[in-house]
Amino acid sequence: KNEVEQSPQNLTAQEGEFITINCSYSVGISALHWLQQHPGGGIVSLFMLSSGKKKHGRLIATINIQEKHSSLHITASHPRDSAVYICAVRGNTGNQFYFGTGTSLTVIP
Amino acid sequence: EPEVTQTPSHQVTQMGQEVILRCVPISNHLYFYWYRQILGQKVEFLVSFYNNEISEKSEIFDDQFSVERPDGSNFTLKIRSTKLEDSAMYFCASRDRGYSNQPQHFGDGTRLSIL
């Protein structure tokens, strides 16, 4: 079973486009993470959310706890944004983490 | 900016051999994690560690796996008798206290290849 579902799996965008990646989860959570994984494999934490909305530069993350849904938005996308974006949640019954399969984003110049 | 470092970056080991993957978390962090990512698959949680003991582990983390913080700076993952299916990228992460507002910091990973 997949506790975390992401969509789309793959996304190709033109430079400058507004991008949205969606994440739905089925477990109770204490926090949701958005991670970026570069082609070389390294993982960077972008956001950690437990409610509302966070913004960092061109990235915006929102979460709706009632609907068990989160979105990651990228404004004015750039080729350097090309990476795999992973949604992960921390369960609220312990220190267990569940990961989505990731969204592979390619931004074309 | 301080970072999590992992060594080696690539480890090749014969099946059945023991392997130790090493991580140096950020120095003032208190919570430590190991994750695994089999090629082409999603990241999977293995274990979390706090206050010198395991706080949570997944089904993957069976008796073949163990973790240690031997000297206050290193955080190691040992696989006792490696199997082919242990081939994966292993990521270490750490975070500061106050989980509600502190993100995890990840290392660059160790690619483990079992022959």
XYZ file of C-alpha atoms in Angstrom:
224
model
C 0.000 0.000 0.000
C 1.146 3.565 -0.659
C 0.641 5.889 2.260
C 1.776 8.809 0.097
C 0.733 9.393 -3.504
C 2.202 12.034 -5.760
C 1.091 13.399 -9.088
C 2.147 13.749 -11.739
C 4.924 11.140 -11.897
C 6.682 13.029 -14.673
C 6.386 16.648 -15.703
C 8.002 18.582 -18.517
C 7.660 22.354 -18.565
C 8.946 25.284 -20.558
C 11.181 27.725 -18.761
C 9.078 30.373 -17.043
C 6.017 28.203 -16.526
C 4.194 27.898 -13.211
C 4.457 24.339 -11.891
C 2.326 22.455 -9.400
C 3.132 19.072 -7.882
C 0.527 17.358 -5.735
C 0.780 15.030 -2.763
C -1.995 13.106 -1.024
C -1.523 10.959 2.045
C -3.672 8.473 3.887
C -2.147 8.396 7.372
C -2.329 10.797 10.275
C 0.717 13.007 10.212
C 2.645 15.335 12.430
C 4.579 16.938 9.569
C 4.969 16.827 5.803
C 8.253 17.329 3.982
C 9.023 18.364 0.444
C 12.427 17.159 -0.700
C 14.432 17.742 -3.860
C 16.632 14.987 -5.245
C 19.209 15.992 -7.813
C 20.321 13.775 -10.712
C 23.449 12.861 -8.739
C 21.234 11.451 -5.982
C 21.708 14.035 -3.222
C 18.603 15.032 -1.253
C 17.818 18.522 -0.051
C 14.984 19.392 2.301
C 12.886 22.203 0.824
C 10.060 22.568 3.309
C 8.616 21.039 6.418
C 4.948 21.841 7.010
C 2.370 20.982 9.581
C -0.213 23.582 8.530
C -0.840 26.467 6.177
C 1.692 27.687 3.685
C 5.418 28.356 3.408
C 7.350 30.307 0.802
C 11.025 30.301 -0.027
C 12.113 32.228 -3.077
C 10.198 30.871 -6.076
C 8.929 27.858 -4.141
C 5.630 27.732 -2.285
C 4.285 24.787 -0.312
C 0.760 24.466 1.017
C -0.973 21.853 3.080
C -4.628 21.121 3.798
C -4.772 18.874 6.840
C -8.505 18.156 6.541
C -8.146 17.015 2.925
C -4.771 15.293 3.572
C -3.266 17.060 0.623
C -0.251 19.221 -0.066
C 0.997 21.071 -3.126
C 4.408 22.331 -4.134
C 4.421 25.269 -6.537
C 7.351 26.625 -8.495
C 6.921 30.055 -10.022
C 8.945 31.196 -13.056
C 10.493 27.749 -13.484
C 14.092 27.448 -14.602
C 16.134 24.562 -16.044
C 18.066 24.345 -12.778
C 14.781 23.350 -11.096
C 14.977 20.051 -12.991
C 15.066 17.343 -10.324
C 12.886 14.772 -8.606
C 10.567 16.281 -6.001
C 9.590 13.967 -3.173
C 6.778 14.304 -0.676
C 7.327 12.565 2.667
C 5.205 12.485 5.796
C 6.023 11.797 9.411
C 3.352 9.679 11.031
C 1.754 10.984 14.186
C 2.109 7.722 16.102
C 5.874 7.594 16.245
C 8.962 8.530 14.284
C 8.029 6.620 11.128
C 8.401 8.301 7.746
C 6.548 7.481 4.531
C 7.755 8.630 1.132
C 6.056 9.248 -2.182
C 7.585 7.883 -5.369
C 8.583 11.353 -6.470
C 7.759 13.646 -9.373
C 10.446 13.955 -12.017
C 10.484 17.537 -13.298
C 12.291 18.625 -16.447
C 12.324 22.314 -17.312
C 13.270 23.011 -20.917
C 14.985 26.291 -21.844
C 26.785 25.952 6.329
C 27.286 22.738 8.331
C 26.401 19.555 6.508
C 25.934 15.847 6.989
C 28.817 13.853 5.531
C 28.743 10.210 4.524
C 31.580 7.856 3.736
C 32.353 6.102 1.532
C 30.476 7.521 -1.441
C 30.506 4.093 -3.094
C 31.027 0.716 -1.430
C 31.349 -2.561 -3.308
C 31.074 -5.706 -1.191
C 30.792 -9.435 -1.767
C 27.487 -11.047 -0.778
C 27.634 -12.387 2.750
C 30.195 -9.878 3.925
C 29.605 -7.316 6.634
C 29.521 -3.650 5.661
C 29.581 -0.486 7.765
C 28.310 2.786 6.355
C 29.453 5.890 8.151
C 27.811 9.236 8.718
C 28.882 12.372 10.522
C 25.731 14.308 11.405
C 25.669 18.043 12.035
C 27.322 18.562 15.382
C 24.479 19.962 17.498
C 21.794 17.707 16.062
C 20.067 15.197 18.285
C 17.975 13.022 15.958
C 19.515 10.717 13.382
C 18.063 8.687 10.554
C 18.982 6.125 7.935
C 17.068 5.746 4.677
C 17.524 3.512 1.688
C 16.670 3.975 -1.981
C 16.868 0.989 -4.287
C 17.659 2.070 -7.856
C 14.534 3.368 -9.559
C 12.394 3.082 -6.437
C 11.232 5.440 -3.731
C 13.136 6.374 -0.621
C 12.357 4.084 2.334
C 12.728 4.804 6.014
C 14.987 2.387 7.888
C 15.545 3.672 11.395
C 15.579 6.706 13.649
C 17.904 7.169 16.614
C 17.700 9.509 19.576
C 19.353 9.640 22.966
C 21.623 6.711 22.116
C 18.857 4.322 21.222
C 16.606 3.378 18.353
C 13.331 5.305 18.558
C 11.636 3.767 15.532
C 12.454 1.208 12.876
C 10.729 -0.060 9.768
C 10.016 -3.633 8.700
C 13.099 -3.467 6.488
C 15.353 -2.964 9.502
C 15.636 -6.591 10.542
C 18.260 -8.402 12.629
C 20.828 -8.011 9.865
C 20.906 -4.267 10.476
C 22.252 -2.341 13.429
C 23.083 1.273 14.181
C 25.563 2.814 16.536
C 26.802 6.194 17.640
C 30.161 5.012 18.896
C 31.913 8.248 19.742
C 29.473 11.164 19.831
C 30.216 12.260 16.282
C 29.848 9.256 13.974
C 26.570 7.465 13.299
C 26.996 4.095 11.627
C 24.769 1.587 9.874
C 26.014 -2.001 9.877
C 24.676 -4.747 7.665
C 25.889 -8.049 9.072
C 25.635 -10.437 6.146
C 24.846 -8.582 2.968
C 22.414 -9.857 0.354
C 22.093 -8.867 -3.286
C 18.873 -7.009 -2.464
C 20.761 -4.731 -0.059
C 22.219 -2.965 -3.095
C 20.883 0.577 -2.829
C 21.742 4.163 -2.034
C 21.787 4.702 1.725
C 21.125 8.184 3.066
C 21.850 9.467 6.532
C 20.000 12.496 7.914
C 20.007 14.489 11.112
C 17.942 17.213 12.687
C 18.019 19.474 15.674
C 15.639 19.289 18.606
C 12.063 20.494 18.274
C 10.841 18.308 15.411
C 7.821 20.450 14.792
C 9.874 23.177 13.146
C 13.224 21.672 12.278
C 13.850 20.031 8.898
C 16.140 17.069 8.341
C 19.502 17.574 6.727
C 20.593 14.804 4.397
C 23.995 13.500 3.447
C 24.880 12.832 -0.184
C 24.432 9.095 0.320
C 26.533 5.958 0.037
C 25.928 3.773 -2.986
C 26.204 0.147 -1.829
C 26.739 -2.478 -4.498
C 26.585 -6.138 -3.473
C 28.219 -8.610 -5.847
